[in-house]
mmCIF file of C-alpha atoms in Angstrom:
data_model
loop_
_atom_site.group_PDB
_atom_site.id
_atom_site.type_symbol
_atom_site.label_atom_id
_atom_site.label_comp_id
_atom_site.label_asym_id
_atom_site.label_seq_id
_atom_site.Cartn_x
_atom_site.Cartn_y
_atom_site.Cartn_z
ATOM 1 C CA MET A 1 58.942 87.294 -202.706
ATOM 2 C CA LYS A 2 57.689 85.171 -205.590
ATOM 3 C CA ILE A 3 59.877 82.417 -207.052
ATOM 4 C CA PHE A 4 59.164 80.740 -210.414
ATOM 5 C CA VAL A 5 60.241 77.072 -210.284
ATOM 6 C CA THR A 6 60.350 75.068 -213.507
ATOM 7 C CA GLY A 7 60.131 71.295 -213.101
ATOM 8 C CA CYS A 8 58.430 71.957 -209.768
ATOM 9 C CA CYS A 9 57.015 68.436 -209.328
ATOM 10 C CA GLY A 10 60.241 66.599 -210.081
ATOM 11 C CA TYR A 11 62.556 65.155 -207.467
ATOM 12 C CA ILE A 12 64.699 68.210 -206.771
ATOM 13 C CA GLY A 13 61.968 70.690 -207.678
ATOM 14 C CA SER A 14 59.399 69.293 -205.248
ATOM 15 C CA HIS A 15 61.759 69.316 -202.264
ATOM 16 C CA THR A 16 62.936 72.827 -203.078
ATOM 17 C CA CYS A 17 59.347 74.068 -203.450
ATOM 18 C CA THR A 18 58.485 72.566 -200.061
ATOM 19 C CA LEU A 19 61.357 74.373 -198.382
ATOM 20 C CA LEU A 20 60.594 77.627 -200.210
ATOM 21 C CA LEU A 21 57.002 77.560 -198.964
ATOM 22 C CA GLU A 22 58.137 76.730 -195.426
ATOM 23 C CA LYS A 23 60.520 79.710 -195.545
ATOM 24 C CA GLY A 24 57.698 82.069 -196.510
ATOM 25 C CA TYR A 25 58.285 82.442 -200.241
ATOM 26 C CA GLU A 26 55.449 82.360 -202.766
ATOM 27 C CA VAL A 27 55.983 79.721 -205.447
ATOM 28 C CA VAL A 28 54.839 79.700 -209.057
ATOM 29 C CA GLY A 29 55.431 76.251 -210.534
ATOM 30 C CA LEU A 30 55.607 74.772 -214.040
ATOM 31 C CA ASP A 31 55.723 71.076 -214.916
ATOM 32 C CA ASN A 32 54.648 68.868 -217.820
ATOM 33 C CA PHE A 33 54.819 65.588 -215.832
ATOM 34 C CA SER A 34 57.246 63.967 -218.285
ATOM 35 C CA ASN A 35 59.118 62.499 -215.306
ATOM 36 C CA SER A 36 56.927 63.471 -212.360
ATOM 37 C CA LYS A 37 53.422 63.008 -210.993
ATOM 38 C CA ARG A 38 50.539 65.411 -210.458
ATOM 39 C CA SER A 39 49.942 63.927 -206.989
ATOM 40 C CA VAL A 40 53.127 65.664 -205.818
ATOM 41 C CA LEU A 41 51.231 68.967 -205.739
ATOM 42 C CA ASN A 42 48.855 67.657 -203.081
ATOM 43 C CA LYS A 43 51.748 66.217 -201.099
ATOM 44 C CA ILE A 44 53.557 69.546 -201.080
ATOM 45 C CA LYS A 45 50.387 71.177 -199.775
ATOM 46 C CA LYS A 46 50.001 68.472 -197.114
ATOM 47 C CA ILE A 47 53.534 69.153 -195.860
ATOM 48 C CA THR A 48 53.370 72.946 -195.955
ATOM 49 C CA ASN A 49 49.625 73.720 -195.787
ATOM 50 C CA LYS A 50 50.276 76.089 -198.704
ATOM 51 C CA ASP A 51 49.493 76.029 -202.427
ATOM 52 C CA ILE A 52 51.770 76.468 -205.404
ATOM 53 C CA ILE A 53 50.448 78.687 -208.187
ATOM 54 C CA PHE A 54 50.686 75.908 -210.744
ATOM 55 C CA TYR A 55 50.847 75.851 -214.545
ATOM 56 C CA GLU A 56 50.946 72.647 -216.579
ATOM 57 C CA GLY A 57 53.027 72.778 -219.717
ATOM 58 C CA ASN A 58 56.423 72.700 -221.380
ATOM 59 C CA MET A 59 59.139 75.319 -221.019
ATOM 60 C CA LEU A 60 59.523 75.343 -224.807
ATOM 61 C CA ASN A 61 56.085 76.995 -224.934
ATOM 62 C CA LYS A 62 57.004 80.693 -225.127
ATOM 63 C CA GLU A 63 53.381 81.846 -224.968
ATOM 64 C CA LEU A 64 52.884 79.994 -221.699
ATOM 65 C CA LEU A 65 56.054 81.472 -220.204
ATOM 66 C CA ASP A 66 54.949 84.953 -221.239
ATOM 67 C CA GLU A 67 51.586 84.353 -219.564
ATOM 68 C CA ILE A 68 53.310 83.239 -216.349
ATOM 69 C CA PHE A 69 55.569 86.302 -216.249
ATOM 70 C CA THR A 70 52.714 88.654 -217.158
ATOM 71 C CA LYS A 71 50.299 87.365 -214.505
ATOM 72 C CA ASN A 72 52.836 86.930 -211.695
ATOM 73 C CA ASN A 73 55.296 89.403 -210.247
ATOM 74 C CA ILE A 74 58.258 87.022 -210.427
ATOM 75 C CA ASP A 75 61.383 87.973 -208.483
ATOM 76 C CA CYS A 76 63.625 85.015 -209.266
ATOM 77 C CA VAL A 77 63.610 81.860 -211.408
ATOM 78 C CA ILE A 78 64.929 78.422 -210.417
ATOM 79 C CA ASP A 79 65.238 76.101 -213.409
ATOM 80 C CA PHE A 80 64.944 72.335 -212.826
ATOM 81 C CA ALA A 81 63.275 71.466 -216.162
ATOM 82 C CA ALA A 82 65.898 69.155 -217.662
ATOM 83 C CA PHE A 83 66.126 65.513 -218.616
ATOM 84 C CA LYS A 84 68.830 64.049 -216.383
ATOM 85 C CA SER A 85 69.748 60.437 -217.251
ATOM 86 C CA VAL A 86 73.336 59.982 -218.434
ATOM 87 C CA GLY A 87 72.599 56.619 -220.052
ATOM 88 C CA ASP A 88 69.370 57.777 -221.665
ATOM 89 C CA SER A 89 71.099 60.823 -223.104
ATOM 90 C CA VAL A 90 73.558 58.593 -224.986
ATOM 91 C CA LEU A 91 70.594 56.874 -226.656
ATOM 92 C CA LYS A 92 68.529 60.045 -227.214
ATOM 93 C CA PRO A 93 70.901 62.959 -227.810
ATOM 94 C CA ILE A 94 68.489 65.011 -229.942
ATOM 95 C CA GLN A 95 65.771 64.896 -227.283
ATOM 96 C CA TYR A 96 68.266 65.895 -224.593
ATOM 97 C CA TYR A 97 69.681 68.853 -226.486
ATOM 98 C CA THR A 98 66.207 70.037 -227.487
ATOM 99 C CA ASN A 99 64.802 69.847 -223.971
ATOM 100 C CA ASN A 100 67.841 70.871 -221.962
ATOM 101 C CA VAL A 101 69.211 73.674 -224.169
ATOM 102 C CA ASN A 102 66.355 75.049 -226.264
ATOM 103 C CA SER A 103 64.050 75.257 -223.254
ATOM 104 C CA VAL A 104 66.550 77.455 -221.392
ATOM 105 C CA LEU A 105 66.902 79.731 -224.431
ATOM 106 C CA THR A 106 63.125 80.128 -224.473
ATOM 107 C CA LEU A 107 63.093 80.836 -220.746
ATOM 108 C CA LEU A 108 65.883 83.429 -220.971
ATOM 109 C CA THR A 109 64.158 85.186 -223.849
ATOM 110 C CA SER A 110 60.976 85.488 -221.827
ATOM 111 C CA MET A 111 62.891 86.590 -218.724
ATOM 112 C CA GLN A 112 64.591 89.394 -220.665
ATOM 113 C CA GLU A 113 61.337 90.576 -222.209
ATOM 114 C CA HIS A 114 59.656 90.736 -218.802
ATOM 115 C CA ASN A 115 62.691 92.199 -217.021
ATOM 116 C CA VAL A 116 63.192 89.273 -214.625
ATOM 117 C CA LYS A 117 66.955 89.134 -214.134
ATOM 118 C CA LYS A 118 67.637 86.657 -211.312
ATOM 119 C CA LEU A 119 68.203 82.984 -212.143
ATOM 120 C CA ILE A 120 69.425 79.874 -210.359
ATOM 121 C CA PHE A 121 70.325 77.175 -212.887
ATOM 122 C CA SER A 122 70.696 73.506 -212.008
ATOM 123 C CA SER A 123 73.818 72.264 -213.709
ATOM 124 C CA SER A 124 75.809 69.125 -212.990
ATOM 125 C CA ALA A 125 79.212 67.793 -212.059
ATOM 126 C CA THR A 126 79.137 66.027 -215.434
ATOM 127 C CA VAL A 127 80.412 69.285 -217.008
ATOM 128 C CA TYR A 128 83.827 68.379 -215.597
ATOM 129 C CA GLY A 129 83.902 65.178 -217.657
ATOM 130 C CA ASN A 130 86.686 62.921 -216.436
ATOM 131 C CA PRO A 131 88.054 65.414 -213.886
ATOM 132 C CA GLU A 132 91.712 66.409 -213.861
ATOM 133 C CA PHE A 133 91.783 65.939 -210.081
ATOM 134 C CA VAL A 134 89.528 65.187 -207.109
ATOM 135 C CA PRO A 135 88.055 66.632 -205.031
ATOM 136 C CA ILE A 136 86.767 68.799 -207.848
ATOM 137 C CA THR A 137 86.903 72.576 -207.397
ATOM 138 C CA GLU A 138 85.007 75.138 -209.478
ATOM 139 C CA ASN A 139 88.333 75.999 -211.125
ATOM 140 C CA CYS A 140 88.695 72.534 -212.640
ATOM 141 C CA GLU A 141 88.606 72.482 -216.414
ATOM 142 C CA VAL A 142 85.194 71.890 -217.952
ATOM 143 C CA GLY A 143 84.419 70.724 -221.458
ATOM 144 C CA ASN A 144 85.613 67.152 -221.717
ATOM 145 C CA THR A 145 82.102 65.843 -221.196
ATOM 146 C CA THR A 146 81.495 62.150 -221.766
ATOM 147 C CA ASN A 147 77.767 62.098 -222.568
ATOM 148 C CA PRO A 148 75.073 64.320 -224.153
ATOM 149 C CA TYR A 149 73.477 65.076 -220.779
ATOM 150 C CA GLY A 150 76.701 66.603 -219.498
ATOM 151 C CA THR A 151 77.271 68.381 -222.799
ATOM 152 C CA SER A 152 73.776 69.896 -222.666
ATOM 153 C CA LYS A 153 74.597 71.356 -219.253
ATOM 154 C CA LEU A 154 77.959 72.594 -220.540
ATOM 155 C CA PHE A 155 76.306 74.326 -223.516
ATOM 156 C CA THR A 156 73.789 75.999 -221.220
ATOM 157 C CA GLU A 157 76.505 77.186 -218.842
ATOM 158 C CA LYS A 158 78.262 78.809 -221.815
ATOM 159 C CA ILE A 159 75.008 80.498 -222.849
ATOM 160 C CA LEU A 160 74.564 81.865 -219.324
ATOM 161 C CA LYS A 161 78.150 83.151 -219.213
ATOM 162 C CA ASP A 162 77.678 84.936 -222.526
ATOM 163 C CA LEU A 163 74.362 86.384 -221.342
ATOM 164 C CA SER A 164 75.866 87.718 -218.129
ATOM 165 C CA LEU A 165 78.464 89.591 -220.196
ATOM 166 C CA ALA A 166 75.943 90.888 -222.722
ATOM 167 C CA ASP A 167 73.293 91.900 -220.183
ATOM 168 C CA PRO A 168 75.017 93.036 -216.972
ATOM 169 C CA GLU A 169 71.673 93.440 -215.174
ATOM 170 C CA PHE A 170 71.457 89.663 -214.781
ATOM 171 C CA LYS A 171 72.353 87.907 -211.552
ATOM 172 C CA ILE A 172 72.904 84.205 -212.209
ATOM 173 C CA ILE A 173 73.940 81.300 -210.003
ATOM 174 C CA ILE A 174 75.009 78.021 -211.571
ATOM 175 C CA PHE A 175 74.838 75.115 -209.148
ATOM 176 C CA ARG A 176 76.837 72.072 -210.213
ATOM 177 C CA TYR A 177 75.082 69.191 -208.472
ATOM 178 C CA PHE A 178 76.783 65.996 -207.589
ATOM 179 C CA ASN A 179 74.376 63.113 -206.725
ATOM 180 C CA PRO A 180 71.188 64.050 -204.830
ATOM 181 C CA VAL A 181 69.589 61.191 -202.877
ATOM 182 C CA GLY A 182 67.246 60.690 -199.930
ATOM 183 C CA ALA A 183 63.769 62.063 -199.305
ATOM 184 C CA HIS A 184 61.784 64.513 -197.205
ATOM 185 C CA LYS A 185 61.471 63.453 -193.554
ATOM 186 C CA SER A 186 57.687 63.238 -193.949
ATOM 187 C CA SER A 187 58.190 60.452 -196.531
ATOM 188 C CA LEU A 188 55.470 62.121 -198.602
ATOM 189 C CA ILE A 189 57.845 63.135 -201.383
ATOM 190 C CA GLY A 190 61.008 61.474 -202.602
ATOM 191 C CA GLU A 191 62.684 60.117 -205.707
ATOM 192 C CA ASP A 192 60.184 58.129 -207.744
ATOM 193 C CA PRO A 193 61.328 57.967 -211.381
ATOM 194 C CA LEU A 194 59.133 56.454 -214.059
ATOM 195 C CA GLY A 195 60.350 53.089 -215.413
ATOM 196 C CA ILE A 196 63.690 51.482 -214.558
ATOM 197 C CA PRO A 197 65.781 54.036 -212.632
ATOM 198 C CA ALA A 198 68.906 55.457 -214.193
ATOM 199 C CA ASN A 199 70.428 56.508 -210.852
ATOM 200 C CA LEU A 200 71.810 54.260 -208.140
ATOM 201 C CA MET A 201 69.696 55.061 -205.076
ATOM 202 C CA PRO A 202 66.229 54.678 -206.651
ATOM 203 C CA TYR A 203 67.484 51.481 -208.308
ATOM 204 C CA ILE A 204 68.540 50.117 -204.906
ATOM 205 C CA CYS A 205 65.177 51.128 -203.444
ATOM 206 C CA LYS A 206 63.234 49.316 -206.149
ATOM 207 C CA VAL A 207 65.256 46.170 -205.481
ATOM 208 C CA ALA A 208 64.651 46.563 -201.740
ATOM 209 C CA ASN A 209 60.939 46.945 -202.478
ATOM 210 C CA LYS A 210 61.052 43.781 -204.636
ATOM 211 C CA GLU A 211 59.966 45.694 -207.724
ATOM 212 C CA LEU A 212 63.208 44.524 -209.325
ATOM 213 C CA ASP A 213 64.976 41.231 -208.642
ATOM 214 C CA TYR A 214 68.501 42.571 -208.355
ATOM 215 C CA LEU A 215 70.697 45.612 -208.843
ATOM 216 C CA ASN A 216 72.997 45.895 -211.830
ATOM 217 C CA VAL A 217 76.390 47.228 -210.781
ATOM 218 C CA PHE A 218 77.768 48.688 -213.985
ATOM 219 C CA GLY A 219 81.450 47.807 -213.928
ATOM 220 C CA ASN A 220 83.822 46.566 -211.230
ATOM 221 C CA ASP A 221 87.090 47.367 -213.006
ATOM 222 C CA TYR A 222 87.296 51.093 -212.388
ATOM 223 C CA ASN A 223 90.444 52.599 -210.920
ATOM 224 C CA THR A 224 88.899 52.905 -207.436
ATOM 225 C CA LYS A 225 89.317 51.252 -204.031
ATOM 226 C CA ASP A 226 86.892 48.385 -204.795
ATOM 227 C CA GLY A 227 86.604 48.627 -208.580
ATOM 228 C CA THR A 228 83.176 50.270 -208.600
ATOM 229 C CA GLY A 229 82.472 53.884 -209.471
ATOM 230 C CA VAL A 230 82.862 56.509 -206.741
ATOM 231 C CA ARG A 231 80.421 59.419 -206.475
ATOM 232 C CA ASP A 232 79.539 62.241 -204.079
ATOM 233 C CA TYR A 233 76.016 61.714 -202.703
ATOM 234 C CA ILE A 234 74.187 64.664 -201.143
ATOM 235 C CA HIS A 235 70.900 64.600 -199.233
ATOM 236 C CA ILE A 236 68.079 66.189 -201.216
ATOM 237 C CA MET A 237 67.157 68.523 -198.346
ATOM 238 C CA ASP A 238 70.727 69.825 -198.144
ATOM 239 C CA LEU A 239 70.506 70.495 -201.871
ATOM 240 C CA ALA A 240 67.148 72.264 -201.465
ATOM 241 C CA ASP A 241 68.601 74.390 -198.667
ATOM 242 C CA ALA A 242 71.403 75.538 -200.985
ATOM 243 C CA HIS A 243 68.758 77.089 -203.238
ATOM 244 C CA ILE A 244 67.378 79.102 -200.334
ATOM 245 C CA LYS A 245 70.893 80.325 -199.680
ATOM 246 C CA GLY A 246 71.238 81.020 -203.402
ATOM 247 C CA ILE A 247 68.179 83.289 -203.439
ATOM 248 C CA GLU A 248 69.614 85.181 -200.470
ATOM 249 C CA LYS A 249 72.937 85.481 -202.290
ATOM 250 C CA LEU A 250 71.275 86.951 -205.390
ATOM 251 C CA GLY A 251 69.472 89.469 -203.220
ATOM 252 C CA ASN A 252 72.639 90.665 -201.550
ATOM 253 C CA SER A 253 75.247 90.462 -204.314
ATOM 254 C CA GLN A 254 76.396 92.532 -207.230
ATOM 255 C CA ASN A 255 75.213 91.594 -210.697
ATOM 256 C CA GLY A 256 77.126 88.833 -212.410
ATOM 257 C CA LEU A 257 77.585 85.081 -212.620
ATOM 258 C CA TYR A 258 78.397 82.807 -209.669
ATOM 259 C CA ILE A 259 79.288 79.101 -209.871
ATOM 260 C CA TYR A 260 79.181 76.632 -206.979
ATOM 261 C CA ASN A 261 79.699 72.905 -206.500
ATOM 262 C CA LEU A 262 77.042 71.264 -204.326
ATOM 263 C CA GLY A 263 78.241 68.063 -202.720
ATOM 264 C CA THR A 264 79.426 66.709 -199.392
ATOM 265 C CA GLY A 265 83.069 66.512 -200.383
ATOM 266 C CA LYS A 266 83.162 62.749 -199.761
ATOM 267 C CA GLY A 267 83.227 59.974 -202.342
ATOM 268 C CA TYR A 268 81.436 56.649 -201.859
ATOM 269 C CA SER A 269 81.659 53.645 -204.156
ATOM 270 C CA VAL A 270 78.658 51.714 -205.439
ATOM 271 C CA LEU A 271 79.478 48.834 -203.115
ATOM 272 C CA GLU A 272 79.830 51.174 -200.130
ATOM 273 C CA MET A 273 76.419 52.614 -200.925
ATOM 274 C CA ILE A 274 74.906 49.109 -201.086
ATOM 275 C CA ASN A 275 76.541 48.085 -197.804
ATOM 276 C CA THR A 276 75.387 51.231 -195.997
ATOM 277 C CA PHE A 277 71.836 50.830 -197.306
ATOM 278 C CA GLU A 278 71.759 47.217 -196.116
ATOM 279 C CA LYS A 279 73.103 48.142 -192.688
ATOM 280 C CA VAL A 280 70.788 51.052 -191.831
ATOM 281 C CA ASN A 281 67.657 49.428 -193.263
ATOM 282 C CA ASN A 282 68.393 45.845 -192.197
ATOM 283 C CA ILE A 283 67.731 44.450 -195.656
ATOM 284 C CA LYS A 284 69.720 42.525 -198.264
ATOM 285 C CA ILE A 285 70.279 43.984 -201.731
ATOM 286 C CA PRO A 286 71.127 41.301 -204.312
ATOM 287 C CA TYR A 287 73.277 42.585 -207.158
ATOM 288 C CA LYS A 288 75.090 41.431 -210.280
ATOM 289 C CA ILE A 289 78.114 42.897 -211.972
ATOM 290 C CA ALA A 290 77.215 44.207 -215.423
ATOM 291 C CA PRO A 291 79.321 45.820 -218.168
ATOM 292 C CA ARG A 292 80.263 49.464 -217.808
ATOM 293 C CA ARG A 293 77.829 52.043 -219.134
ATOM 294 C CA SER A 294 78.961 54.380 -221.871
ATOM 295 C CA GLY A 295 79.928 57.764 -220.453
ATOM 296 C CA ASP A 296 80.622 56.695 -216.860
ATOM 297 C CA ILE A 297 83.888 57.704 -215.170
ATOM 298 C CA ASP A 298 86.013 56.360 -212.274
ATOM 299 C CA GLU A 299 85.317 58.853 -209.515
ATOM 300 C CA CYS A 300 83.701 62.212 -209.020
ATOM 301 C CA TYR A 301 83.357 64.109 -205.755
ATOM 302 C CA ALA A 302 83.244 67.749 -204.803
ATOM 303 C CA ASP A 303 85.240 70.388 -203.096
ATOM 304 C CA SER A 304 82.347 72.524 -201.782
ATOM 305 C CA LYS A 305 84.371 75.028 -199.746
ATOM 306 C CA LYS A 306 83.344 77.909 -201.996
ATOM 307 C CA ALA A 307 79.628 77.260 -201.390
ATOM 308 C CA ASN A 308 80.290 76.728 -197.687
ATOM 309 C CA LYS A 309 82.021 80.108 -197.412
ATOM 310 C CA GLU A 310 80.099 82.357 -199.820
ATOM 311 C CA LEU A 311 76.598 80.970 -199.239
ATOM 312 C CA ASN A 312 77.023 80.114 -195.555
ATOM 313 C CA TRP A 313 75.809 76.621 -196.490
ATOM 314 C CA THR A 314 76.849 73.250 -195.075
ATOM 315 C CA CYS A 315 75.464 69.739 -195.374
ATOM 316 C CA GLN A 316 73.482 68.546 -192.348
ATOM 317 C CA TYR A 317 72.857 64.920 -193.390
ATOM 318 C CA ASN A 318 75.194 61.942 -193.773
ATOM 319 C CA LEU A 319 75.089 58.825 -195.970
ATOM 320 C CA GLU A 320 73.148 56.851 -193.351
ATOM 321 C CA ASP A 321 70.444 59.549 -193.330
ATOM 322 C CA MET A 322 70.274 59.453 -197.105
ATOM 323 C CA CYS A 323 69.817 55.677 -197.209
ATOM 324 C CA LYS A 324 67.260 55.609 -194.398
ATOM 325 C CA ASP A 325 65.147 58.487 -195.746
ATOM 326 C CA ALA A 326 65.168 57.112 -199.298
ATOM 327 C CA TYR A 327 63.928 53.703 -198.143
ATOM 328 C CA ASN A 328 61.334 55.148 -195.754
ATOM 329 C CA PHE A 329 59.816 57.010 -198.672
ATOM 330 C CA ILE A 330 59.556 53.774 -200.674
ATOM 331 C CA ILE A 331 58.033 51.597 -197.945
ATOM 332 C CA LYS A 332 55.522 54.274 -196.918
ATOM 333 C CA ASN A 333 54.327 54.785 -200.486
ATOM 334 C CA LYS A 334 53.812 51.187 -201.603
#
């Protein structure tokens, strides 16, 4: 079975490709290295002893997508090719909507023309905006997004819902991610964003690695147990495993659209994350309280019972594993 993975060298894409190859799938990958590195391809091969059929380019390039679908007998597509920084999206809304929405429209057009009708789309818990209750179920209202990144995911979800009604041959899974962290146990691949990280864990790791002097904690006046924002952190390999389960689901289910939250179901504050990281890695993380970032909310964590039941998927890693694996990746790749 051949899987087409867009954004294959990114953080989530690379770990998912590794697991796909280990499970016996063939992988066709696309990446333009806007927030990833070419060296990841060699690291994936080192872990799996297998090659990805790789194409370099942008998903907005329809001719390239047509070439990929023409030359490869694709069974299913997993789309990771999105910009993902909440803060950056507030500053660059046009770029985010262009990349995150138009690229999916181009992909879907090519998929229809080449009769490839199975898709797993990486969405986000940001579509819930400031949630009406926690833990968040898939039935929670969506639409009150607080930043262009979340809105771009919301728009794309609406497009996919409309498509599934218009073309009933499609089988689509929307995964609403919470906060992926950690790294592969080999420490060969992990989260390594370009520039100053927008997400908490890589920011902590860069401070631990003395690449940055201290961590900015954006706000300590939220309505939470210690005043800092609460999020649901999920190990990257648990997230990758959900995509394997998703492919199996698409193979065994009726046509239609399926939506699942992917999280652990537990919320941890920024300060709890810092304290756990310090404890398991025996290192001090200096931090300063900074003003809130535009678009951030008090707390956000998942109810993942639907994914647990329908995909036969459960998380195998805890917060200590996430902190240890993330830091091991950093210190082994200095």
